[in-house]
GROMACS .gro file of C-alpha atoms in nm:
model
  474
    1UNK     CA    1  -0.013   0.005   0.018
    2UNK     CA    2   0.111   0.398  -0.006
    3UNK     CA    3   0.411   0.383   0.148
    4UNK     CA    4   0.436   0.107   0.285
    5UNK     CA    5   0.804   0.041   0.079
    6UNK     CA    6   0.911   0.358   0.338
    7UNK     CA    7   0.820   0.241   0.613
    8UNK     CA    8   0.990  -0.111   0.544
    9UNK     CA    9   1.308   0.049   0.454
   10UNK     CA   10   1.299   0.278   0.765
   11UNK     CA   11   1.267  -0.061   1.019
   12UNK     CA   12   1.569   0.057   1.278
   13UNK     CA   13   1.375   0.300   1.354
   14UNK     CA   14   1.150   0.033   1.547
   15UNK     CA   15   1.428  -0.215   1.648
   16UNK     CA   16   1.403  -0.388   1.962
   17UNK     CA   17   1.497  -0.202   2.277
   18UNK     CA   18   1.814  -0.314   2.450
   19UNK     CA   19   1.707  -0.445   2.787
   20UNK     CA   20   1.459  -0.661   2.661
   21UNK     CA   21   1.545  -1.071   2.714
   22UNK     CA   22   1.739  -1.231   2.393
   23UNK     CA   23   1.387  -1.483   2.353
   24UNK     CA   24   1.230  -1.132   2.328
   25UNK     CA   25   1.432  -0.990   2.098
   26UNK     CA   26   1.447  -1.318   1.820
   27UNK     CA   27   1.134  -1.316   1.803
   28UNK     CA   28   1.053  -0.949   1.778
   29UNK     CA   29   1.292  -0.943   1.507
   30UNK     CA   30   1.167  -1.196   1.306
   31UNK     CA   31   0.849  -1.014   1.307
   32UNK     CA   32   1.039  -0.746   1.133
   33UNK     CA   33   1.177  -0.944   0.949
   34UNK     CA   34   0.852  -1.146   0.823
   35UNK     CA   35   0.706  -0.806   0.720
   36UNK     CA   36   0.585  -0.742   0.366
   37UNK     CA   37   0.417  -0.427   0.136
   38UNK     CA   38   0.142  -0.677   0.106
   39UNK     CA   39   0.090  -0.776   0.479
   40UNK     CA   40  -0.244  -0.581   0.646
   41UNK     CA   41  -0.392  -0.603   0.961
   42UNK     CA   42  -0.662  -0.743   0.804
   43UNK     CA   43  -0.537  -0.974   0.568
   44UNK     CA   44  -0.625  -1.312   0.532
   45UNK     CA   45  -0.356  -1.372   0.308
   46UNK     CA   46  -0.090  -1.243   0.487
   47UNK     CA   47  -0.137  -1.212   0.798
   48UNK     CA   48   0.022  -1.031   1.072
   49UNK     CA   49  -0.126  -1.124   1.413
   50UNK     CA   50  -0.077  -1.516   1.330
   51UNK     CA   51   0.334  -1.390   1.315
   52UNK     CA   52   0.299  -1.206   1.616
   53UNK     CA   53   0.125  -1.529   1.761
   54UNK     CA   54   0.377  -1.734   1.654
   55UNK     CA   55   0.703  -1.575   1.787
   56UNK     CA   56   0.602  -1.263   2.029
   57UNK     CA   57   0.328  -1.419   2.277
   58UNK     CA   58   0.516  -1.692   2.441
   59UNK     CA   59   0.793  -1.494   2.505
   60UNK     CA   60   0.551  -1.207   2.667
   61UNK     CA   61   0.456  -1.429   2.908
   62UNK     CA   62   0.776  -1.535   3.030
   63UNK     CA   63   0.938  -1.166   3.057
   64UNK     CA   64   0.554  -1.082   3.221
   65UNK     CA   65   0.652  -1.353   3.509
   66UNK     CA   66   0.981  -1.336   3.576
   67UNK     CA   67   0.898  -1.001   3.687
   68UNK     CA   68   0.799  -1.059   4.112
   69UNK     CA   69   0.785  -0.746   4.226
   70UNK     CA   70   0.456  -0.495   4.259
   71UNK     CA   71   0.310  -0.326   3.949
   72UNK     CA   72   0.034  -0.269   3.715
   73UNK     CA   73  -0.023  -0.594   3.623
   74UNK     CA   74  -0.340  -0.642   3.563
   75UNK     CA   75  -0.384  -0.342   3.268
   76UNK     CA   76  -0.179  -0.609   3.066
   77UNK     CA   77  -0.454  -0.875   3.149
   78UNK     CA   78  -0.736  -1.014   2.896
   79UNK     CA   79  -0.630  -1.090   2.609
   80UNK     CA   80  -0.259  -1.211   2.449
   81UNK     CA   81  -0.066  -0.990   2.247
   82UNK     CA   82  -0.154  -1.124   1.962
   83UNK     CA   83  -0.539  -1.086   2.044
   84UNK     CA   84  -0.545  -0.700   2.141
   85UNK     CA   85  -0.612  -0.563   1.818
   86UNK     CA   86  -0.916  -0.740   1.841
   87UNK     CA   87  -1.037  -0.779   2.249
   88UNK     CA   88  -1.012  -0.455   2.418
   89UNK     CA   89  -0.869  -0.426   2.760
   90UNK     CA   90  -1.073  -0.484   3.112
   91UNK     CA   91  -0.897  -0.253   3.249
   92UNK     CA   92  -0.797   0.114   3.231
   93UNK     CA   93  -0.569   0.353   3.421
   94UNK     CA   94  -0.771   0.629   3.517
   95UNK     CA   95  -0.603   0.929   3.619
   96UNK     CA   96  -0.675   1.070   3.961
   97UNK     CA   97  -0.620   1.315   4.200
   98UNK     CA   98  -0.385   1.232   4.522
   99UNK     CA   99  -0.421   1.345   4.878
  100UNK     CA  100  -0.132   1.485   4.882
  101UNK     CA  101  -0.236   1.721   4.562
  102UNK     CA  102  -0.026   1.520   4.274
  103UNK     CA  103  -0.142   1.378   3.984
  104UNK     CA  104  -0.141   0.968   3.984
  105UNK     CA  105  -0.354   0.700   3.875
  106UNK     CA  106  -0.582   0.404   3.980
  107UNK     CA  107  -0.661   0.093   3.785
  108UNK     CA  108  -1.081   0.080   3.742
  109UNK     CA  109  -1.296  -0.187   3.468
  110UNK     CA  110  -1.278  -0.011   3.177
  111UNK     CA  111  -1.642  -0.084   3.048
  112UNK     CA  112  -1.499  -0.081   2.713
  113UNK     CA  113  -1.755  -0.271   2.417
  114UNK     CA  114  -1.605  -0.586   2.381
  115UNK     CA  115  -1.782  -0.600   2.048
  116UNK     CA  116  -1.710  -0.487   1.721
  117UNK     CA  117  -2.005  -0.243   1.674
  118UNK     CA  118  -2.179  -0.261   1.324
  119UNK     CA  119  -2.080  -0.056   1.097
  120UNK     CA  120  -1.750   0.010   1.182
  121UNK     CA  121  -1.482  -0.142   0.932
  122UNK     CA  122  -1.276  -0.417   1.112
  123UNK     CA  123  -0.949  -0.215   1.072
  124UNK     CA  124  -1.069   0.052   1.280
  125UNK     CA  125  -1.149  -0.186   1.557
  126UNK     CA  126  -0.820  -0.300   1.587
  127UNK     CA  127  -0.662   0.026   1.565
  128UNK     CA  128  -0.886   0.161   1.833
  129UNK     CA  129  -0.829  -0.104   2.039
  130UNK     CA  130  -0.441  -0.091   1.973
  131UNK     CA  131  -0.473   0.285   2.076
  132UNK     CA  132  -0.662   0.139   2.415
  133UNK     CA  133  -0.355  -0.112   2.449
  134UNK     CA  134  -0.068   0.142   2.397
  135UNK     CA  135  -0.235   0.344   2.680
  136UNK     CA  136  -0.212   0.103   2.914
  137UNK     CA  137   0.103  -0.038   2.835
  138UNK     CA  138   0.248   0.367   2.858
  139UNK     CA  139   0.042   0.371   3.263
  140UNK     CA  140   0.207  -0.001   3.346
  141UNK     CA  141   0.569   0.034   3.217
  142UNK     CA  142   0.455   0.373   3.416
  143UNK     CA  143   0.406   0.149   3.754
  144UNK     CA  144   0.767  -0.032   3.691
  145UNK     CA  145   0.952   0.342   3.732
  146UNK     CA  146   1.073   0.394   4.103
  147UNK     CA  147   1.069   0.815   4.210
  148UNK     CA  148   1.328   0.923   3.948
  149UNK     CA  149   1.221   0.725   3.664
  150UNK     CA  150   1.431   0.498   3.600
  151UNK     CA  151   1.318   0.123   3.625
  152UNK     CA  152   1.288  -0.067   4.017
  153UNK     CA  153   1.496  -0.344   4.074
  154UNK     CA  154   1.511  -0.659   3.809
  155UNK     CA  155   1.216  -0.496   3.642
  156UNK     CA  156   1.511  -0.403   3.325
  157UNK     CA  157   1.350  -0.651   3.122
  158UNK     CA  158   0.992  -0.615   3.132
  159UNK     CA  159   1.019  -0.238   3.033
  160UNK     CA  160   1.193  -0.305   2.785
  161UNK     CA  161   0.990  -0.568   2.603
  162UNK     CA  162   0.694  -0.381   2.719
  163UNK     CA  163   0.859  -0.075   2.547
  164UNK     CA  164   0.905  -0.278   2.289
  165UNK     CA  165   0.507  -0.413   2.263
  166UNK     CA  166   0.473   0.014   2.181
  167UNK     CA  167   0.696   0.066   1.933
  168UNK     CA  168   0.536  -0.318   1.760
  169UNK     CA  169   0.187  -0.142   1.761
  170UNK     CA  170   0.347   0.186   1.619
  171UNK     CA  171   0.530  -0.008   1.348
  172UNK     CA  172   0.171  -0.179   1.271
  173UNK     CA  173  -0.050   0.113   1.251
  174UNK     CA  174   0.102   0.187   0.940
  175UNK     CA  175  -0.070  -0.184   0.818
  176UNK     CA  176  -0.353  -0.086   0.676
  177UNK     CA  177  -0.553  -0.321   0.383
  178UNK     CA  178  -0.582  -0.180   0.045
  179UNK     CA  179  -0.920  -0.012  -0.086
  180UNK     CA  180  -1.179  -0.259  -0.030
  181UNK     CA  181  -1.566  -0.266  -0.061
  182UNK     CA  182  -1.598  -0.193   0.299
  183UNK     CA  183  -1.314   0.102   0.249
  184UNK     CA  184  -1.443   0.278  -0.058
  185UNK     CA  185  -1.314   0.587   0.106
  186UNK     CA  186  -1.011   0.502   0.139
  187UNK     CA  187  -0.781   0.736   0.030
  188UNK     CA  188  -0.977   1.040   0.193
  189UNK     CA  189  -0.910   0.827   0.486
  190UNK     CA  190  -0.536   0.820   0.475
  191UNK     CA  191  -0.404   0.929   0.786
  192UNK     CA  192  -0.158   0.995   1.048
  193UNK     CA  193  -0.216   0.567   1.139
  194UNK     CA  194  -0.089   0.481   0.792
  195UNK     CA  195   0.108   0.761   0.694
  196UNK     CA  196   0.529   0.798   0.893
  197UNK     CA  197   0.481   1.089   1.082
  198UNK     CA  198   0.729   1.275   1.276
  199UNK     CA  199   0.905   1.583   1.216
  200UNK     CA  200   1.064   1.558   0.860
  201UNK     CA  201   1.252   1.821   0.669
  202UNK     CA  202   1.302   1.931   0.377
  203UNK     CA  203   1.625   1.796   0.122
  204UNK     CA  204   1.756   2.029   0.068
  205UNK     CA  205   1.741   2.293   0.330
  206UNK     CA  206   1.741   2.228   0.760
  207UNK     CA  207   1.306   2.351   0.709
  208UNK     CA  208   1.043   2.149   0.872
  209UNK     CA  209   0.846   1.946   0.544
  210UNK     CA  210   0.543   2.147   0.442
  211UNK     CA  211   0.349   1.843   0.643
  212UNK     CA  212   0.526   1.828   0.947
  213UNK     CA  213   0.532   2.200   0.976
  214UNK     CA  214   0.132   2.189   0.926
  215UNK     CA  215   0.110   1.916   1.189
  216UNK     CA  216   0.302   2.092   1.430
  217UNK     CA  217   0.100   2.405   1.391
  218UNK     CA  218  -0.316   2.221   1.386
  219UNK     CA  219  -0.098   1.980   1.766
  220UNK     CA  220  -0.092   2.365   1.867
  221UNK     CA  221  -0.409   2.494   1.777
  222UNK     CA  222  -0.629   2.138   1.916
  223UNK     CA  223  -0.404   2.204   2.257
  224UNK     CA  224  -0.522   2.555   2.266
  225UNK     CA  225  -0.869   2.518   2.194
  226UNK     CA  226  -0.865   2.171   2.428
  227UNK     CA  227  -0.712   2.374   2.741
  228UNK     CA  228  -1.026   2.589   2.628
  229UNK     CA  229  -1.229   2.348   2.794
  230UNK     CA  230  -1.065   2.176   3.064
  231UNK     CA  231  -0.916   2.461   3.201
  232UNK     CA  232  -1.361   2.616   3.251
  233UNK     CA  233  -1.452   2.644   3.584
  234UNK     CA  234  -1.254   2.672   3.913
  235UNK     CA  235  -1.044   2.385   4.022
  236UNK     CA  236  -0.697   2.348   4.200
  237UNK     CA  237  -0.378   2.287   4.058
  238UNK     CA  238  -0.427   1.881   4.130
  239UNK     CA  239  -0.776   1.817   3.996
  240UNK     CA  240  -0.685   2.049   3.642
  241UNK     CA  241  -0.410   1.778   3.618
  242UNK     CA  242  -0.642   1.505   3.629
  243UNK     CA  243  -0.908   1.648   3.362
  244UNK     CA  244  -0.580   1.741   3.141
  245UNK     CA  245  -0.465   1.354   3.201
  246UNK     CA  246  -0.828   1.296   3.128
  247UNK     CA  247  -0.887   1.479   2.851
  248UNK     CA  248  -0.614   1.311   2.646
  249UNK     CA  249  -0.692   0.942   2.735
  250UNK     CA  250  -1.017   1.058   2.606
  251UNK     CA  251  -0.867   1.124   2.306
  252UNK     CA  252  -0.680   0.861   2.278
  253UNK     CA  253  -0.942   0.579   2.382
  254UNK     CA  254  -1.264   0.716   2.297
  255UNK     CA  255  -1.425   0.680   2.641
  256UNK     CA  256  -1.418   0.819   3.005
  257UNK     CA  257  -1.554   0.529   3.253
  258UNK     CA  258  -1.819   0.765   3.466
  259UNK     CA  259  -1.754   0.632   3.749
  260UNK     CA  260  -1.412   0.821   3.835
  261UNK     CA  261  -1.455   1.085   3.533
  262UNK     CA  262  -1.404   1.465   3.669
  263UNK     CA  263  -1.538   1.575   3.302
  264UNK     CA  264  -1.913   1.668   3.272
  265UNK     CA  265  -2.106   1.541   2.967
  266UNK     CA  266  -2.115   1.819   2.796
  267UNK     CA  267  -1.764   1.872   2.800
  268UNK     CA  268  -1.695   1.556   2.685
  269UNK     CA  269  -1.911   1.621   2.402
  270UNK     CA  270  -1.600   1.881   2.331
  271UNK     CA  271  -1.338   1.753   2.329
  272UNK     CA  272  -1.489   1.477   2.108
  273UNK     CA  273  -1.560   1.674   1.865
  274UNK     CA  274  -1.237   1.879   1.887
  275UNK     CA  275  -1.064   1.612   1.812
  276UNK     CA  276  -1.313   1.484   1.534
  277UNK     CA  277  -1.220   1.830   1.320
  278UNK     CA  278  -0.845   1.787   1.418
  279UNK     CA  279  -0.894   1.438   1.307
  280UNK     CA  280  -1.027   1.580   0.975
  281UNK     CA  281  -0.746   1.853   0.909
  282UNK     CA  282  -0.497   1.496   0.997
  283UNK     CA  283  -0.611   1.342   0.692
  284UNK     CA  284  -0.624   1.655   0.450
  285UNK     CA  285  -0.257   1.767   0.628
  286UNK     CA  286  -0.078   1.346   0.513
  287UNK     CA  287  -0.139   1.465   0.150
  288UNK     CA  288   0.070   1.728   0.180
  289UNK     CA  289   0.458   1.732   0.024
  290UNK     CA  290   0.701   1.532   0.365
  291UNK     CA  291   1.029   1.572   0.116
  292UNK     CA  292   1.015   1.954   0.081
  293UNK     CA  293   0.933   2.280   0.272
  294UNK     CA  294   0.723   2.602   0.191
  295UNK     CA  295   1.032   2.788  -0.004
  296UNK     CA  296   1.171   2.486  -0.192
  297UNK     CA  297   0.831   2.376  -0.377
  298UNK     CA  298   0.915   2.199  -0.658
  299UNK     CA  299   0.855   2.440  -1.011
  300UNK     CA  300   0.963   2.722  -0.758
  301UNK     CA  301   1.234   2.964  -0.869
  302UNK     CA  302   1.438   2.854  -0.491
  303UNK     CA  303   1.373   2.489  -0.632
  304UNK     CA  304   1.550   2.508  -0.940
  305UNK     CA  305   1.851   2.691  -0.762
  306UNK     CA  306   1.948   2.465  -0.440
  307UNK     CA  307   1.837   2.169  -0.671
  308UNK     CA  308   2.224   2.149  -0.792
  309UNK     CA  309   2.335   2.116  -0.448
  310UNK     CA  310   2.113   1.838  -0.287
  311UNK     CA  311   2.459   1.624  -0.270
  312UNK     CA  312   2.691   1.842  -0.151
  313UNK     CA  313   2.415   1.905   0.123
  314UNK     CA  314   2.360   1.577   0.219
  315UNK     CA  315   2.744   1.440   0.192
  316UNK     CA  316   2.814   1.723   0.462
  317UNK     CA  317   2.503   1.614   0.684
  318UNK     CA  318   2.681   1.333   0.660
  319UNK     CA  319   3.034   1.507   0.752
  320UNK     CA  320   2.873   1.669   1.000
  321UNK     CA  321   2.758   1.348   1.187
  322UNK     CA  322   3.126   1.239   1.214
  323UNK     CA  323   3.025   0.926   0.881
  324UNK     CA  324   3.272   1.125   0.580
  325UNK     CA  325   3.506   1.343   0.514
  326UNK     CA  326   3.426   1.709   0.412
  327UNK     CA  327   3.532   1.807   0.119
  328UNK     CA  328   3.613   2.169   0.263
  329UNK     CA  329   3.922   2.316   0.414
  330UNK     CA  330   3.776   2.613   0.570
  331UNK     CA  331   3.467   2.426   0.803
  332UNK     CA  332   3.201   2.619   0.954
  333UNK     CA  333   3.104   2.522   1.383
  334UNK     CA  334   2.874   2.391   1.475
  335UNK     CA  335   2.644   2.572   1.739
  336UNK     CA  336   2.672   2.496   2.102
  337UNK     CA  337   2.395   2.159   2.191
  338UNK     CA  338   2.325   2.221   1.906
  339UNK     CA  339   2.005   2.034   1.742
  340UNK     CA  340   1.901   1.805   1.445
  341UNK     CA  341   1.735   2.127   1.260
  342UNK     CA  342   2.053   2.341   1.350
  343UNK     CA  343   2.302   2.073   1.175
  344UNK     CA  344   2.111   2.068   0.896
  345UNK     CA  345   2.154   2.471   0.906
  346UNK     CA  346   2.502   2.450   0.957
  347UNK     CA  347   2.480   2.177   0.663
  348UNK     CA  348   2.297   2.430   0.445
  349UNK     CA  349   2.569   2.773   0.486
  350UNK     CA  350   2.826   2.529   0.420
  351UNK     CA  351   2.766   2.426   0.072
  352UNK     CA  352   2.560   2.734  -0.001
  353UNK     CA  353   2.914   2.985   0.113
  354UNK     CA  354   3.054   2.982  -0.210
  355UNK     CA  355   3.374   2.886  -0.081
  356UNK     CA  356   3.462   2.656  -0.394
  357UNK     CA  357   3.256   2.566  -0.695
  358UNK     CA  358   3.008   2.281  -0.627
  359UNK     CA  359   3.001   2.069  -0.890
  360UNK     CA  360   2.767   1.742  -0.861
  361UNK     CA  361   2.953   1.576  -1.177
  362UNK     CA  362   3.335   1.612  -1.046
  363UNK     CA  363   3.480   1.711  -0.676
  364UNK     CA  364   3.496   2.120  -0.699
  365UNK     CA  365   3.856   2.178  -0.622
  366UNK     CA  366   3.998   2.450  -0.333
  367UNK     CA  367   3.903   2.821  -0.380
  368UNK     CA  368   4.121   3.068  -0.317
  369UNK     CA  369   3.975   3.173   0.063
  370UNK     CA  370   4.026   2.788   0.119
  371UNK     CA  371   4.347   2.796  -0.029
  372UNK     CA  372   4.458   3.133   0.176
  373UNK     CA  373   4.256   2.935   0.529
  374UNK     CA  374   4.571   2.655   0.458
  375UNK     CA  375   4.871   2.859   0.458
  376UNK     CA  376   4.705   3.044   0.776
  377UNK     CA  377   4.681   2.753   0.919
  378UNK     CA  378   5.070   2.643   0.813
  379UNK     CA  379   5.197   2.962   0.980
  380UNK     CA  380   5.277   3.188   0.682
  381UNK     CA  381   5.276   3.501   0.649
  382UNK     CA  382   5.039   3.692   0.383
  383UNK     CA  383   5.388   3.768   0.212
  384UNK     CA  384   5.456   3.429   0.147
  385UNK     CA  385   5.068   3.327   0.069
  386UNK     CA  386   5.118   3.615  -0.208
  387UNK     CA  387   5.414   3.423  -0.380
  388UNK     CA  388   5.315   3.088  -0.333
  389UNK     CA  389   4.953   3.183  -0.499
  390UNK     CA  390   5.145   3.495  -0.764
  391UNK     CA  391   4.884   3.722  -0.645
  392UNK     CA  392   4.868   4.030  -0.435
  393UNK     CA  393   4.864   4.079  -0.039
  394UNK     CA  394   4.549   4.276  -0.071
  395UNK     CA  395   4.407   4.017  -0.225
  396UNK     CA  396   4.494   3.780   0.030
  397UNK     CA  397   4.379   4.018   0.301
  398UNK     CA  398   4.091   4.072   0.091
  399UNK     CA  399   4.058   3.693   0.078
  400UNK     CA  400   4.114   3.609   0.483
  401UNK     CA  401   3.862   3.957   0.586
  402UNK     CA  402   3.599   3.748   0.372
  403UNK     CA  403   3.667   3.428   0.591
  404UNK     CA  404   3.645   3.628   0.890
  405UNK     CA  405   3.282   3.784   0.772
  406UNK     CA  406   3.122   3.441   0.658
  407UNK     CA  407   3.201   3.309   1.004
  408UNK     CA  408   3.095   3.571   1.176
  409UNK     CA  409   2.762   3.602   0.911
  410UNK     CA  410   2.692   3.222   1.014
  411UNK     CA  411   2.769   3.258   1.375
  412UNK     CA  412   2.424   3.560   1.373
  413UNK     CA  413   2.231   3.316   1.219
  414UNK     CA  414   2.356   2.928   1.324
  415UNK     CA  415   2.078   2.928   1.653
  416UNK     CA  416   1.721   2.858   1.568
  417UNK     CA  417   1.440   2.950   1.695
  418UNK     CA  418   1.246   2.626   1.783
  419UNK     CA  419   0.896   2.754   1.672
  420UNK     CA  420   0.981   2.962   1.372
  421UNK     CA  421   1.288   2.702   1.227
  422UNK     CA  422   1.451   2.993   1.190
  423UNK     CA  423   1.719   3.261   1.270
  424UNK     CA  424   1.730   3.327   1.590
  425UNK     CA  425   1.818   3.696   1.583
  426UNK     CA  426   1.791   4.037   1.813
  427UNK     CA  427   1.488   4.234   1.749
  428UNK     CA  428   1.667   4.528   1.618
  429UNK     CA  429   1.791   4.281   1.310
  430UNK     CA  430   1.462   4.248   1.215
  431UNK     CA  431   1.327   4.542   1.202
  432UNK     CA  432   1.666   4.672   0.969
  433UNK     CA  433   1.536   4.359   0.779
  434UNK     CA  434   1.163   4.583   0.713
  435UNK     CA  435   1.337   4.880   0.648
  436UNK     CA  436   1.506   4.731   0.374
  437UNK     CA  437   1.251   4.545   0.230
  438UNK     CA  438   1.036   4.922   0.258
  439UNK     CA  439   1.308   5.047   0.065
  440UNK     CA  440   1.348   4.793  -0.249
  441UNK     CA  441   1.617   4.632  -0.093
  442UNK     CA  442   1.731   4.298  -0.303
  443UNK     CA  443   1.805   3.954  -0.015
  444UNK     CA  444   2.200   4.005  -0.055
  445UNK     CA  445   2.184   4.370  -0.044
  446UNK     CA  446   2.015   4.354   0.282
  447UNK     CA  447   2.235   4.013   0.438
  448UNK     CA  448   2.496   4.255   0.355
  449UNK     CA  449   2.348   4.526   0.585
  450UNK     CA  450   2.234   4.323   0.857
  451UNK     CA  451   2.500   4.063   0.846
  452UNK     CA  452   2.416   3.746   0.790
  453UNK     CA  453   2.422   3.466   0.521
  454UNK     CA  454   2.132   3.550   0.245
  455UNK     CA  455   1.942   3.210   0.317
  456UNK     CA  456   1.932   3.281   0.685
  457UNK     CA  457   1.768   3.645   0.557
  458UNK     CA  458   1.544   3.478   0.250
  459UNK     CA  459   1.391   3.275   0.523
  460UNK     CA  460   1.333   3.543   0.797
  461UNK     CA  461   1.171   3.710   0.498
  462UNK     CA  462   0.954   3.512   0.443
  463UNK     CA  463   0.871   3.443   0.858
  464UNK     CA  464   0.715   3.802   0.801
  465UNK     CA  465   0.587   3.761   0.479
  466UNK     CA  466   0.690   4.118   0.289
  467UNK     CA  467   0.721   4.089  -0.016
  468UNK     CA  468   1.066   4.125  -0.160
  469UNK     CA  469   1.078   4.331  -0.520
  470UNK     CA  470   1.377   4.158  -0.677
  471UNK     CA  471   1.203   3.796  -0.651
  472UNK     CA  472   1.365   3.452  -0.497
  473UNK     CA  473   1.719   3.437  -0.316
  474UNK     CA  474   1.954   3.339  -0.613
   0.00000   0.00000   0.00000
């Protein structure tokens, strides 16, 4: 089915937890190796659950039996691992507030309907149950942790097995069946369960893809609207936290046992309407590009301008992660404690620095500034550099100043705003960019005036949503 080729090519993202016992890890790996593009949650010809039954049911039971401490074991009772998609859990962990005011959870009867509702597609029933069991797994793991968040003595193997089960469920959500008579609107139903999500970055730069950015926006909007419902009324801090936890449980399990629910029927109805609406929005967002950002939409001038840097950009990303050797003599430094997006920003600035020509068909030779840098590293004077290169001392001095300017411009825009994904620059710099735009200056001239790289200024201009007179950055 659509995108399963991508999922199967990245099975290492769903690897077994290293704390798992050997028997469980071996069975887990057999299950992963047995998955194919034809597999699906409901297929009889290429089934998944018999594979899980043969290799993981017994191994998980051994892990559970091997731990004798006190934990929320009942959360996993009522069904073996291979049957969890067909049977909802008998118990669930209900968020509650302790007498001390802190947030806790207690195990209560789930009150879930045990039979699939009439008219509900089988795959939706399985996915719903997997979400319910995943919530139980999460609370069960929490009950195995000590006050410092570390597994209790002897619980490491069980924690690893339960975490691996959660990873397996996350993987299997992608294996929805192909279009059938029961799913006539399947193309419209491709959503976050069939499409790999998480943060995906543009292939040509450091920015999030169009789809990832849209999903981030939807998450923020949903959280804001849910907060308005949950915070309605006057409640103490502990009860407020419990209401939040129950709202999230409602999102996952679609059900709250009324015996200990702190949300009214009206609030539950409002929250369900919010979750349903944003679910539909995520279905629409699933059709957006996961490979490119809004700056590099295929066919745009910026896309064509940066496409020739693709191979060099990907190679330098490998350099920054220690998997390859740099083709540059002068390398820009990573900011302190850089995250992945800031690493990608350094790679982008490096290959767009103009230090030497980026030729996709052959390896580019070092540019003048790089040669000057290498001689400077050897301790040569400017006169010696000029004699060796056959140019004037003024040209050497100009090259050194250009390197210093490049390094300063990159450093000024190397730290990224986690909200916008663009450079974290002072307010007066943004004002200066706005003034330059009002005067009709092109991005290259603005970058020189505010002492930032052209790519950084281009992103800030787009973020400010101010059209500039001379088009895209060339």
